[in-house]
Amino acid sequence: MAGGAASGGSAASDTYKEARHWLLMPSWLVLGFFVFAPVCVMVIYSFLTKEFRGGVIWEPTLAAYDQFFFDRGLFGDSDPTLQWTYIEIFWRSIWQAGLATIMSLLIGFPTAYFIATRPDGTRALWVFLITIPYWVNLLIRTVSMKFLLRDEGPMNDALLNIGLIGEPLQIINTNLAVQLGLFYSYLPFMVLPIYASIERYNFTMSEAAADLYATKFTTLRRIVLPAVKPGVIAGCILVFVPSLGAFLAPDLLGGAKNFMIGSLIEEQFKGNAGNWPFGAAASMILLSMVLVLLLIFAQQQRRAGAAT
Amino acid sequence: MSVNTDVKTYTGFRAMTLVCMFILYAPLIVVTAYSFNASESITTWGGWSLRWYVDVFSGPESAKFQQAAVNSFSIAIIAATTATAIATAAATAIVRGGKYRLRTPSLGLITLPIMVPEIVLAVATLIFFNSIGFTRGYMTILVAHIAFCIPFAYLPIQARMQGIEDTFEHAAMDLYATKAQAFRRILFPLMMPGIISGFLLAFIVSLDDFIITNFVKGAGVETLPTAIFGSVKQGLKPNIMAISTMLLSLSVVMVTISYFVSKWDNTK
């Protein structure tokens, strides 16, 4: 998604050169005013003092970031010690998103490979089947997952009936439920970019490897994987990034014990107990992590582009 | 020379693909099946029935869901239409505007809403509306939706436009068409498949949005996702299965239309 959009195409046609600034004006106005400006205001808010009931006082301070990393005791006068509560929530989010990414890769790679090696006629149909679930409302998909995984849900019923388990598995409200939810939410994002790079892979290279007595596994590991690495990395980023800031899966499937960044941020803006500068600071930290990942990704893609 | 298929195929990959399809579709199929459950409880199966669909339209919660549906659909139609118009103009400037300094920053700005995590965009929008004194409600949802729908409308339109050679509009202008005429009579009709896909994707994205809407909606204004979320928080009920199945079918229909429209090649 990111790579294709950033280039904007190489065709340097200039039929509408004179009108280009007028044509861009509406998007600048709307996106500048309602996306770019809000992100800037959020940055400012993260450095402001919180007011008692959800607002801010216009006094610059680092209090929000300080609260994130340090504990200064009940009255704020003790020596600062590292505050693990929020760091742990971020760490858990990275861990959960990471596991969801690995699960998607394990299922997504073989799927992408299988689809890319189908004959021309059926390939588009397989891709279409992978795309459909992505366009179904994320909330509905998460609710479906909750319904399926419940203690008395259809999955436990089925497993009990075939005698695989003696009593219902308790999956809902565990870390596993959140991982499964994230995995299920973003699985199509893993398959599609990997599929796109395998489709461009030249299979005569696999043949050459086989001719030189490479085993199939060696061929996969030493020839196919390096060739399709940009697609694999793109897939991992596209699953990891939205999983990191996800709100619905941890909220609906995880329960109160499996808090992630998304829920921490949301909590700061609900009701009167919220701390807006703190919520803005947590959002800033999340945004910085994502931007670093996207930069690494962009560099990786550029290097891959230069290599070919 | 034919490629030896033995080298290409890996045992187990077909099975993994079937597992993948099963995972993707099982939850949706189960919810669809249970939306036709005659039983009062979501756990026991009581035979086939349409009672929960009747309940959605005339039951105790029907007024709430109807209002939410009116809000959701009117916002989705206005937001997708506006975003598609803005995106079409922007794509023309990016793909047909030659090389210029503002081109790359403009592209960056257009794709910004899909780069920023959704929850961060939600926080930023809420803080912004609050700091400039906008009262949260229908209008704030609409404006936020127009903004984040733009990249989704833009990408298919840009992709389509890149595939249209500029010889078409040059031919028209050689025959004394003005640039505006060449756009309206030649380029715009050729771009139509991209514009339709862009509109449909923007429409679905707007209809589906929960996180940003939840932040900027204010008290009392609900869209379908926020109404469903509120209801699910009270516990899973069969009428939610029925609404979900209807929304799910709508998404499938629209994506299918979008798929066939994008295959349609009218440059020949």
Coordinates of C-alpha atoms in Angstrom, one line a residue:
Chain A
M1 CA 0.0 0.0 0.0
A2 CA 2.6 2.5 1.1
G3 CA 5.2 1.7 -1.6
G4 CA 2.8 1.9 -4.5
A5 CA 1.3 5.2 -3.4
A6 CA 4.5 7.0 -2.6
S7 CA 5.8 6.8 -6.2
G8 CA 2.7 8.2 -7.8
G9 CA 3.6 6.7 -11.1
S10 CA 6.4 7.4 -13.5
A11 CA 4.3 8.7 -16.4
A12 CA 5.4 12.3 -16.6
S13 CA 2.3 13.5 -18.6
D14 CA 1.6 17.2 -18.1
T15 CA -1.7 17.7 -19.9
Y16 CA -3.2 19.5 -16.9
K17 CA -0.1 21.3 -15.8
E18 CA -1.7 24.8 -15.6
A19 CA -4.6 23.6 -13.4
R20 CA -2.5 21.4 -11.1
H21 CA -2.5 23.7 -8.1
W22 CA -6.3 24.4 -8.3
L23 CA -6.9 20.6 -8.6
L24 CA -4.8 20.0 -5.5
M25 CA -6.4 22.8 -3.5
P26 CA -9.4 20.9 -2.1
S27 CA -7.3 18.0 -0.9
W28 CA -4.8 20.4 0.7
L29 CA -7.6 22.2 2.5
V30 CA -9.4 19.2 3.8
L31 CA -6.4 17.1 4.7
G32 CA -4.4 20.0 5.9
F33 CA -7.1 21.3 8.1
F34 CA -8.6 18.0 9.4
V35 CA -5.6 15.6 9.4
F36 CA -2.3 17.5 9.4
A37 CA -3.4 20.4 11.7
P38 CA -5.0 18.0 14.2
V39 CA -1.8 15.9 14.5
C40 CA 0.2 19.1 15.1
V41 CA -2.3 20.2 17.8
M42 CA -2.0 16.8 19.4
V43 CA 1.7 17.2 19.6
I44 CA 1.2 20.6 21.4
Y45 CA -1.4 19.0 23.7
S46 CA 1.0 16.4 24.9
F47 CA 3.2 19.2 26.3
L48 CA 0.3 20.9 28.2
T49 CA -0.9 20.7 31.8
K50 CA -4.0 18.7 32.4
E51 CA -7.0 20.3 33.8
F52 CA -9.2 18.6 36.4
R53 CA -12.0 17.4 34.1
G54 CA -10.7 16.4 30.8
G55 CA -9.4 19.7 29.5
V56 CA -6.0 21.4 29.4
I57 CA -4.4 24.5 30.8
W58 CA -2.1 26.3 28.4
E59 CA 1.0 25.9 30.4
P60 CA 3.9 24.0 28.8
T61 CA 5.2 21.0 30.8
L62 CA 6.7 17.6 30.3
A63 CA 4.4 16.1 32.9
A64 CA 2.6 13.8 30.5
Y65 CA 5.8 12.1 29.3
D66 CA 7.2 12.2 32.9
Q67 CA 4.1 10.3 34.1
F68 CA 4.6 7.8 31.3
F69 CA 8.1 6.8 32.3
F70 CA 8.6 7.8 35.9
D71 CA 6.9 7.3 39.3
R72 CA 7.4 10.2 41.7
G73 CA 5.3 8.8 44.5
L74 CA 1.8 9.7 45.7
F75 CA 2.6 13.4 46.2
G76 CA 5.1 13.8 43.4
D77 CA 8.0 14.7 45.6
S78 CA 9.8 11.4 45.9
D79 CA 12.8 10.6 43.8
P80 CA 11.7 9.5 40.4
T81 CA 11.9 5.7 39.8
L82 CA 11.1 4.0 36.5
Q83 CA 7.3 3.5 36.2
W84 CA 6.7 0.1 34.6
T85 CA 2.9 0.2 34.3
Y86 CA 2.7 2.0 31.0
I87 CA 6.0 0.6 29.6
E88 CA 4.5 -2.9 30.3
I89 CA 1.3 -2.1 28.4
F90 CA 3.4 -1.0 25.4
W91 CA 5.6 -4.0 25.7
R92 CA 2.6 -6.3 25.9
S93 CA 1.2 -4.6 22.7
I94 CA 4.4 -5.2 20.9
W95 CA 4.5 -8.8 22.0
Q96 CA 0.8 -9.4 21.1
A97 CA 1.2 -7.7 17.7
G98 CA 4.4 -9.6 17.1
L99 CA 2.8 -13.0 17.8
A100 CA -0.1 -12.1 15.6
T101 CA 2.3 -11.2 12.9
I102 CA 4.2 -14.5 13.2
M103 CA 0.9 -16.5 13.1
S104 CA -0.2 -14.6 10.0
L105 CA 3.1 -15.2 8.4
L106 CA 3.0 -19.0 9.1
I107 CA -0.5 -19.3 7.5
G108 CA -0.1 -16.4 5.0
F109 CA 3.1 -17.4 3.3
P110 CA 2.0 -20.9 2.2
T111 CA -1.4 -19.5 1.2
A112 CA 0.2 -16.8 -0.9
Y113 CA 2.6 -19.3 -2.5
F114 CA -0.2 -21.7 -3.3
I115 CA -2.3 -19.0 -4.9
A116 CA 0.6 -17.6 -6.9
T117 CA 1.2 -21.0 -8.4
R118 CA -2.4 -21.5 -9.5
P119 CA -3.2 -21.4 -13.3
D120 CA -4.1 -17.9 -14.6
G121 CA -7.8 -18.5 -14.6
T122 CA -8.3 -19.4 -11.0
R123 CA -5.7 -17.1 -9.5
A124 CA -7.8 -13.9 -9.5
L125 CA -10.6 -15.8 -7.9
W126 CA -8.4 -16.9 -5.0
V127 CA -7.1 -13.4 -4.5
F128 CA -10.7 -12.1 -4.5
L129 CA -11.6 -14.7 -1.8
I130 CA -8.8 -13.4 0.4
T131 CA -9.9 -9.8 -0.1
I132 CA -13.6 -10.2 0.8
P133 CA -13.1 -10.7 4.6
Y134 CA -10.9 -7.6 4.8
W135 CA -13.8 -5.4 3.6
V136 CA -16.3 -6.8 6.0
N137 CA -16.7 -4.5 9.0
L138 CA -13.8 -5.0 11.5
L139 CA -16.2 -4.7 14.4
I140 CA -18.5 -7.4 13.0
R141 CA -15.5 -9.7 12.4
T142 CA -14.3 -9.2 15.9
V143 CA -17.8 -9.8 17.3
S144 CA -18.0 -13.0 15.2
M145 CA -14.7 -14.1 16.7
K146 CA -16.0 -13.4 20.2
F147 CA -19.1 -15.4 19.4
L148 CA -17.1 -18.3 18.0
L149 CA -14.5 -18.5 20.8
R150 CA -17.0 -18.2 23.7
D151 CA -16.9 -20.9 26.4
E152 CA -20.3 -22.2 25.2
G153 CA -19.6 -21.1 21.6
P154 CA -19.7 -23.2 18.4
M155 CA -15.9 -23.9 18.5
N156 CA -16.0 -25.5 22.0
D157 CA -19.2 -27.4 21.0
A158 CA -17.6 -28.9 18.0
L159 CA -14.4 -29.8 19.8
L160 CA -16.4 -31.4 22.7
N161 CA -18.6 -33.3 20.2
I162 CA -15.7 -34.9 18.4
G163 CA -14.2 -35.7 21.8
L164 CA -11.0 -33.8 21.3
I165 CA -11.4 -32.0 24.6
G166 CA -13.2 -33.1 27.8
E167 CA -14.3 -29.6 29.0
P168 CA -14.7 -26.3 27.2
L169 CA -11.5 -24.4 26.5
Q170 CA -11.4 -21.0 28.2
I171 CA -10.0 -18.8 25.4
I172 CA -12.0 -15.6 25.7
N173 CA -10.4 -13.0 28.0
T174 CA -6.9 -14.4 27.5
N175 CA -3.9 -13.2 25.6
L176 CA -4.4 -16.0 23.1
A177 CA -7.9 -14.6 22.3
V178 CA -6.4 -11.2 21.5
Q179 CA -3.7 -12.7 19.4
L180 CA -6.2 -14.8 17.5
G181 CA -8.4 -11.7 17.0
L182 CA -5.5 -9.6 15.7
F183 CA -4.3 -12.4 13.5
Y184 CA -7.8 -12.8 12.1
S185 CA -8.3 -9.1 11.6
Y186 CA -5.2 -8.5 9.5
L187 CA -4.4 -11.9 7.8
P188 CA -5.4 -10.7 4.3
F189 CA -2.7 -7.9 4.7
M190 CA -0.1 -10.6 5.0
V191 CA -1.2 -12.7 2.1
L192 CA -1.7 -10.0 -0.6
P193 CA 1.9 -8.4 -0.6
I194 CA 3.6 -11.8 -0.4
Y195 CA 1.4 -13.0 -3.2
A196 CA 2.3 -10.0 -5.3
S197 CA 6.1 -10.7 -5.0
I198 CA 5.8 -14.5 -5.5
E199 CA 3.8 -13.8 -8.7
R200 CA 6.7 -11.9 -10.0
Y201 CA 9.2 -14.6 -9.0
N202 CA 10.8 -16.4 -11.8
F203 CA 10.3 -20.1 -11.2
T204 CA 13.1 -21.2 -13.5
M205 CA 15.4 -20.2 -10.6
S206 CA 13.7 -23.0 -8.5
E207 CA 14.3 -25.4 -11.4
A208 CA 17.9 -24.4 -11.6
A209 CA 18.3 -25.1 -7.9
A210 CA 16.6 -28.5 -8.3
D211 CA 18.9 -29.3 -11.2
L212 CA 21.9 -28.6 -8.9
Y213 CA 20.5 -31.1 -6.4
A214 CA 19.1 -28.6 -3.9
T215 CA 16.4 -30.2 -1.8
K216 CA 13.0 -28.5 -1.9
F217 CA 13.4 -27.0 1.5
T218 CA 16.8 -25.6 0.6
T219 CA 15.3 -24.1 -2.5
L220 CA 12.6 -22.5 -0.5
R221 CA 14.9 -21.1 2.1
R222 CA 17.9 -20.1 -0.1
I223 CA 16.3 -19.1 -3.4
V224 CA 12.5 -18.3 -3.0
L225 CA 12.6 -16.6 0.4
P226 CA 15.4 -14.1 -0.4
A227 CA 13.7 -13.3 -3.8
V228 CA 10.4 -12.5 -2.2
K229 CA 11.7 -10.9 1.0
P230 CA 10.3 -7.4 0.2
G231 CA 6.8 -8.8 0.0
V232 CA 7.3 -10.7 3.3
I233 CA 8.5 -7.5 5.0
A234 CA 5.6 -5.5 3.6
G235 CA 3.2 -8.1 4.8
C236 CA 4.7 -8.2 8.3
I237 CA 4.6 -4.3 8.5
L238 CA 1.0 -4.2 7.3
V239 CA -0.1 -6.7 10.0
F240 CA 2.2 -5.4 12.8
V241 CA 1.4 -1.7 12.5
P242 CA -2.4 -1.9 12.8
S243 CA -2.2 -4.6 15.4
L244 CA 0.0 -2.4 17.6
G245 CA -2.6 0.3 17.9
A246 CA -5.7 -2.0 17.7
F247 CA -8.6 -1.2 20.0
L248 CA -11.4 -3.6 19.1
A249 CA -9.7 -7.0 19.5
P250 CA -8.1 -6.3 22.9
D251 CA -11.3 -4.6 24.2
L252 CA -13.8 -7.2 23.0
L253 CA -11.8 -10.4 23.2
G254 CA -9.2 -9.6 25.9
G255 CA -11.1 -8.2 28.8
A256 CA -9.6 -6.0 31.5
K257 CA -6.4 -7.9 32.2
N258 CA -5.1 -7.8 28.6
F259 CA -4.9 -4.1 28.2
M260 CA -3.1 -2.8 25.1
I261 CA -2.0 0.7 23.9
G262 CA -5.3 1.3 22.1
S263 CA -7.3 0.8 25.3
L264 CA -4.9 2.9 27.3
I265 CA -5.3 5.8 24.9
E266 CA -9.1 5.4 24.6
E267 CA -9.5 5.4 28.4
Q268 CA -7.9 8.9 28.7
F269 CA -10.6 10.4 26.5
K270 CA -13.7 8.7 28.0
G271 CA -15.7 10.2 30.8
N272 CA -14.3 12.6 33.3
A273 CA -11.4 10.7 34.7
G274 CA -9.4 11.2 31.5
N275 CA -6.0 12.9 31.2
W276 CA -5.9 14.4 27.8
P277 CA -2.2 15.4 27.7
F278 CA -1.3 11.9 28.9
G279 CA -3.5 10.4 26.1
A280 CA -1.8 12.7 23.6
A281 CA 1.6 11.8 24.8
A282 CA 0.8 8.0 24.6
S283 CA -0.5 8.6 21.1
M284 CA 2.7 10.4 20.2
I285 CA 4.9 7.6 21.5
L286 CA 2.8 5.1 19.4
L287 CA 3.0 7.4 16.3
S288 CA 6.8 7.7 16.6
M289 CA 7.2 3.9 16.8
V290 CA 5.0 3.4 13.7
L291 CA 6.9 6.2 11.8
V292 CA 10.3 4.6 12.6
L293 CA 8.9 1.2 11.3
L294 CA 7.6 2.8 8.1
L295 CA 10.9 4.6 7.5
I296 CA 12.8 1.3 7.9
F297 CA 10.3 -0.3 5.6
A298 CA 10.7 2.5 3.0
Q299 CA 14.5 2.2 3.1
Q300 CA 14.3 -1.6 2.7
Q301 CA 12.0 -1.3 -0.3
R302 CA 14.3 1.3 -1.9
R303 CA 17.2 -1.0 -1.4
A304 CA 15.3 -3.9 -2.9
G305 CA 14.3 -1.7 -5.8
A306 CA 17.9 -0.7 -6.4
A307 CA 19.0 -4.3 -6.3
T308 CA 16.8 -5.4 -9.2
Chain B
M1 CA 9.7 -25.0 -22.2
S2 CA 7.2 -25.9 -19.5
V3 CA 8.0 -25.4 -15.9
N4 CA 8.2 -28.6 -14.0
T5 CA 5.3 -28.3 -11.6
D6 CA 7.0 -30.7 -9.1
V7 CA 9.6 -28.1 -8.4
K8 CA 7.0 -25.4 -7.8
T9 CA 4.6 -27.3 -5.5
Y10 CA 5.2 -27.9 -1.8
T11 CA 3.2 -30.6 0.0
G12 CA 1.1 -29.1 2.7
F13 CA 0.8 -25.6 1.1
R14 CA -2.6 -26.5 -0.3
A15 CA -3.8 -27.7 3.1
M16 CA -2.5 -24.5 4.7
T17 CA -4.5 -22.5 2.1
L18 CA -7.6 -24.4 3.0
V19 CA -6.9 -23.7 6.7
C20 CA -6.5 -20.0 5.9
M21 CA -9.8 -19.9 4.0
F22 CA -11.5 -21.8 6.8
I23 CA -10.1 -19.3 9.4
L24 CA -11.2 -16.3 7.3
Y25 CA -14.7 -17.5 6.6
A26 CA -15.7 -19.7 9.6
P27 CA -16.6 -16.9 12.0
L28 CA -18.6 -15.1 9.3
I29 CA -20.5 -18.2 8.3
V30 CA -21.2 -19.2 11.9
V31 CA -22.6 -15.7 12.7
T32 CA -24.7 -15.8 9.5
A33 CA -26.1 -19.2 10.4
Y34 CA -26.9 -18.2 14.0
S35 CA -28.7 -15.0 12.8
F36 CA -31.4 -17.4 11.5
N37 CA -31.7 -19.1 14.9
A38 CA -35.2 -19.4 16.2
S39 CA -34.0 -19.7 19.8
E40 CA -34.1 -16.9 22.4
S41 CA -30.5 -17.8 23.5
I42 CA -27.4 -17.5 21.4
T43 CA -26.1 -20.8 22.7
T44 CA -28.8 -23.3 21.8
W45 CA -30.0 -24.0 18.3
G46 CA -33.8 -23.8 17.9
G47 CA -34.3 -24.3 14.2
W48 CA -34.4 -21.8 11.3
S49 CA -36.4 -18.6 11.7
L50 CA -36.4 -15.0 10.6
R51 CA -37.6 -13.7 14.0
W52 CA -34.3 -11.7 14.7
Y53 CA -34.6 -9.9 11.4
V54 CA -38.1 -9.0 12.3
D55 CA -36.8 -7.9 15.7
V56 CA -34.2 -5.6 14.1
F57 CA -37.0 -3.7 12.2
S58 CA -39.8 -3.8 14.8
G59 CA -38.4 -4.9 18.1
P60 CA -37.6 -2.8 21.2
E61 CA -34.3 -1.6 19.9
S62 CA -35.5 -1.0 16.3
A63 CA -35.8 2.8 16.7
K64 CA -32.2 3.1 17.9
F65 CA -30.9 1.0 15.1
Q66 CA -33.0 2.7 12.5
Q67 CA -31.7 6.1 13.5
A68 CA -28.1 4.7 13.6
A69 CA -28.6 3.3 10.1
V70 CA -29.9 6.6 8.7
N71 CA -26.8 8.4 10.2
S72 CA -24.4 5.7 8.9
F73 CA -25.7 5.7 5.4
S74 CA -26.2 9.4 5.0
I75 CA -22.6 10.0 6.3
A76 CA -21.2 7.3 4.1
I77 CA -22.9 8.6 0.9
I78 CA -21.9 12.3 1.5
A79 CA -18.4 11.4 2.7
A80 CA -17.7 9.0 -0.1
T81 CA -19.0 11.4 -2.8
T82 CA -17.1 14.4 -1.5
A83 CA -13.9 12.3 -1.0
T84 CA -14.2 10.9 -4.5
A85 CA -14.5 14.3 -6.1
I86 CA -11.5 15.6 -4.1
A87 CA -9.5 12.5 -5.0
T88 CA -10.3 12.7 -8.7
A89 CA -9.1 16.3 -8.9
A90 CA -6.0 15.4 -6.9
A91 CA -5.2 12.4 -9.1
T92 CA -5.5 14.5 -12.2
A93 CA -3.0 17.0 -10.7
I94 CA -0.6 14.2 -9.6
V95 CA -0.7 11.9 -12.7
R96 CA -1.3 14.6 -15.4
G97 CA 0.4 17.7 -13.8
G98 CA 4.0 17.0 -14.9
K99 CA 6.9 17.2 -12.5
Y100 CA 6.8 19.9 -9.8
R101 CA 8.1 20.4 -6.3
L102 CA 4.7 20.1 -4.5
R103 CA 3.9 16.8 -6.1
T104 CA 5.7 14.5 -3.5
P105 CA 4.5 16.4 -0.5
S106 CA 0.9 16.4 -1.8
L107 CA 1.1 12.6 -2.3
G108 CA 2.4 12.3 1.3
L109 CA -0.5 14.5 2.6
I110 CA -3.1 12.4 0.7
T111 CA -1.8 9.1 2.0
L112 CA -1.3 10.5 5.6
P113 CA -4.6 9.2 6.9
I114 CA -3.6 5.6 6.2
M115 CA 0.0 6.0 7.6
V116 CA -1.1 7.3 11.0
P117 CA -2.6 4.6 13.3
E118 CA -6.3 5.0 13.4
I119 CA -6.5 5.5 17.2
V120 CA -3.9 8.3 16.9
L121 CA -5.9 10.0 14.1
A122 CA -9.0 9.7 16.4
V123 CA -7.3 11.3 19.3
A124 CA -5.9 14.1 17.1
T125 CA -9.3 14.8 15.5
L126 CA -11.0 14.9 18.9
I127 CA -8.4 17.3 20.4
F128 CA -8.6 19.5 17.3
F129 CA -12.4 19.8 17.3
N130 CA -12.3 20.5 21.0
S131 CA -9.6 23.2 20.7
I132 CA -11.4 25.1 18.0
G133 CA -14.7 24.8 19.8
F134 CA -16.7 22.5 17.4
T135 CA -19.6 20.8 19.2
R136 CA -19.3 17.1 18.7
G137 CA -22.1 15.6 16.7
Y138 CA -23.2 14.6 13.2
M139 CA -21.1 17.3 11.5
T140 CA -17.9 16.4 13.2
I141 CA -18.3 12.7 12.2
L142 CA -19.0 13.8 8.6
V143 CA -16.0 16.0 8.3
A144 CA -13.7 13.4 9.9
H145 CA -15.0 10.8 7.5
I146 CA -14.5 13.0 4.4
A147 CA -10.9 13.4 5.4
F148 CA -9.9 9.8 6.1
C149 CA -11.9 8.5 3.1
I150 CA -9.8 10.5 0.6
P151 CA -6.8 8.1 0.4
F152 CA -9.1 5.1 -0.1
A153 CA -10.9 6.9 -2.9
Y154 CA -7.6 8.2 -4.3
L155 CA -5.6 5.0 -4.7
P156 CA -7.8 3.2 -7.2
I157 CA -8.3 6.4 -9.2
Q158 CA -4.6 7.0 -9.4
A159 CA -4.0 3.4 -10.4
R160 CA -6.6 3.6 -13.1
M161 CA -5.3 7.0 -14.4
Q162 CA -1.7 5.7 -14.7
G163 CA -3.0 3.0 -17.0
I164 CA -4.6 5.5 -19.4
E165 CA -2.1 6.9 -22.0
D166 CA -2.2 10.6 -22.6
T167 CA -2.5 10.0 -26.4
F168 CA -6.3 9.9 -25.9
E169 CA -6.7 13.5 -24.6
H170 CA -4.0 14.7 -27.0
A171 CA -5.9 13.3 -29.9
A172 CA -9.0 15.1 -28.7
M173 CA -7.1 18.4 -28.4
D174 CA -5.6 18.0 -31.9
L175 CA -9.2 18.0 -33.0
Y176 CA -9.7 21.4 -31.3
A177 CA -11.2 20.2 -28.0
T178 CA -10.4 22.5 -25.1
K179 CA -8.6 20.9 -22.1
A180 CA -11.8 21.0 -20.2
Q181 CA -13.7 19.3 -23.0
A182 CA -10.9 16.7 -23.3
F183 CA -11.2 16.0 -19.6
R184 CA -15.0 15.8 -19.5
R185 CA -15.5 13.9 -22.8
I186 CA -12.4 11.7 -22.9
L187 CA -10.4 11.3 -19.7
F188 CA -13.3 11.3 -17.2
P189 CA -15.2 8.5 -18.9
L190 CA -12.0 6.4 -19.2
M191 CA -11.3 7.0 -15.5
M192 CA -14.8 5.9 -14.6
P193 CA -13.9 2.3 -13.4
G194 CA -11.3 3.8 -11.0
I195 CA -13.7 6.4 -9.8
I196 CA -16.4 3.8 -9.1
S197 CA -14.0 1.5 -7.2
G198 CA -12.7 4.5 -5.3
F199 CA -16.2 5.6 -4.4
L200 CA -17.3 2.1 -3.3
L201 CA -14.1 1.6 -1.1
A202 CA -14.6 5.0 0.5
F203 CA -18.2 4.2 1.1
I204 CA -17.4 0.9 2.9
V205 CA -14.5 2.5 4.9
S206 CA -16.9 5.2 6.1
L207 CA -19.7 2.7 6.9
D208 CA -17.3 0.5 8.8
D209 CA -15.5 3.0 10.8
F210 CA -15.7 2.6 14.5
I211 CA -12.7 4.1 16.3
I212 CA -12.7 7.6 14.8
T213 CA -16.5 7.9 14.9
N214 CA -16.5 6.7 18.6
F215 CA -14.1 9.6 19.5
V216 CA -15.8 12.4 17.6
K217 CA -19.5 11.5 17.8
G218 CA -20.5 13.2 21.0
A219 CA -23.4 12.1 23.1
G220 CA -26.6 10.9 21.5
V221 CA -25.4 10.6 17.9
E222 CA -24.8 7.0 16.9
T223 CA -23.8 5.2 13.7
L224 CA -24.4 1.5 13.2
P225 CA -20.9 0.4 14.4
T226 CA -21.1 2.5 17.6
A227 CA -24.7 1.3 18.2
I228 CA -23.6 -2.3 17.7
F229 CA -20.5 -1.9 19.9
G230 CA -22.7 -0.4 22.7
S231 CA -25.1 -3.3 22.4
V232 CA -22.3 -5.9 22.4
K233 CA -20.9 -4.4 25.5
Q234 CA -24.2 -5.3 27.3
G235 CA -23.8 -8.9 26.0
L236 CA -24.2 -10.8 22.7
K237 CA -27.8 -10.9 21.5
P238 CA -29.3 -12.6 18.5
N239 CA -30.5 -9.3 17.0
I240 CA -26.9 -8.2 16.7
M241 CA -26.2 -11.4 14.6
A242 CA -29.0 -10.3 12.3
I243 CA -27.7 -6.7 11.8
S244 CA -24.2 -8.0 11.4
T245 CA -25.3 -10.5 8.7
M246 CA -27.1 -7.7 6.8
L247 CA -24.0 -5.4 7.0
L248 CA -21.7 -8.3 6.1
S249 CA -23.8 -9.1 3.0
L250 CA -23.8 -5.4 1.9
S251 CA -20.0 -5.3 2.1
V252 CA -19.6 -8.5 0.1
V253 CA -22.0 -7.2 -2.6
M254 CA -20.1 -3.9 -2.8
V255 CA -16.7 -5.5 -3.0
T256 CA -17.9 -7.8 -5.7
I257 CA -19.2 -4.9 -7.7
S258 CA -15.9 -3.1 -7.2
Y259 CA -14.0 -6.2 -8.3
F260 CA -15.9 -6.5 -11.6
V261 CA -15.8 -2.8 -12.2
S262 CA -12.0 -2.7 -11.8
K263 CA -11.7 -5.5 -14.4
W264 CA -13.7 -3.5 -16.9
D265 CA -11.4 -2.1 -19.6
N266 CA -13.0 0.6 -21.6
T267 CA -9.8 2.0 -23.2
K268 CA -10.0 -0.6 -26.0

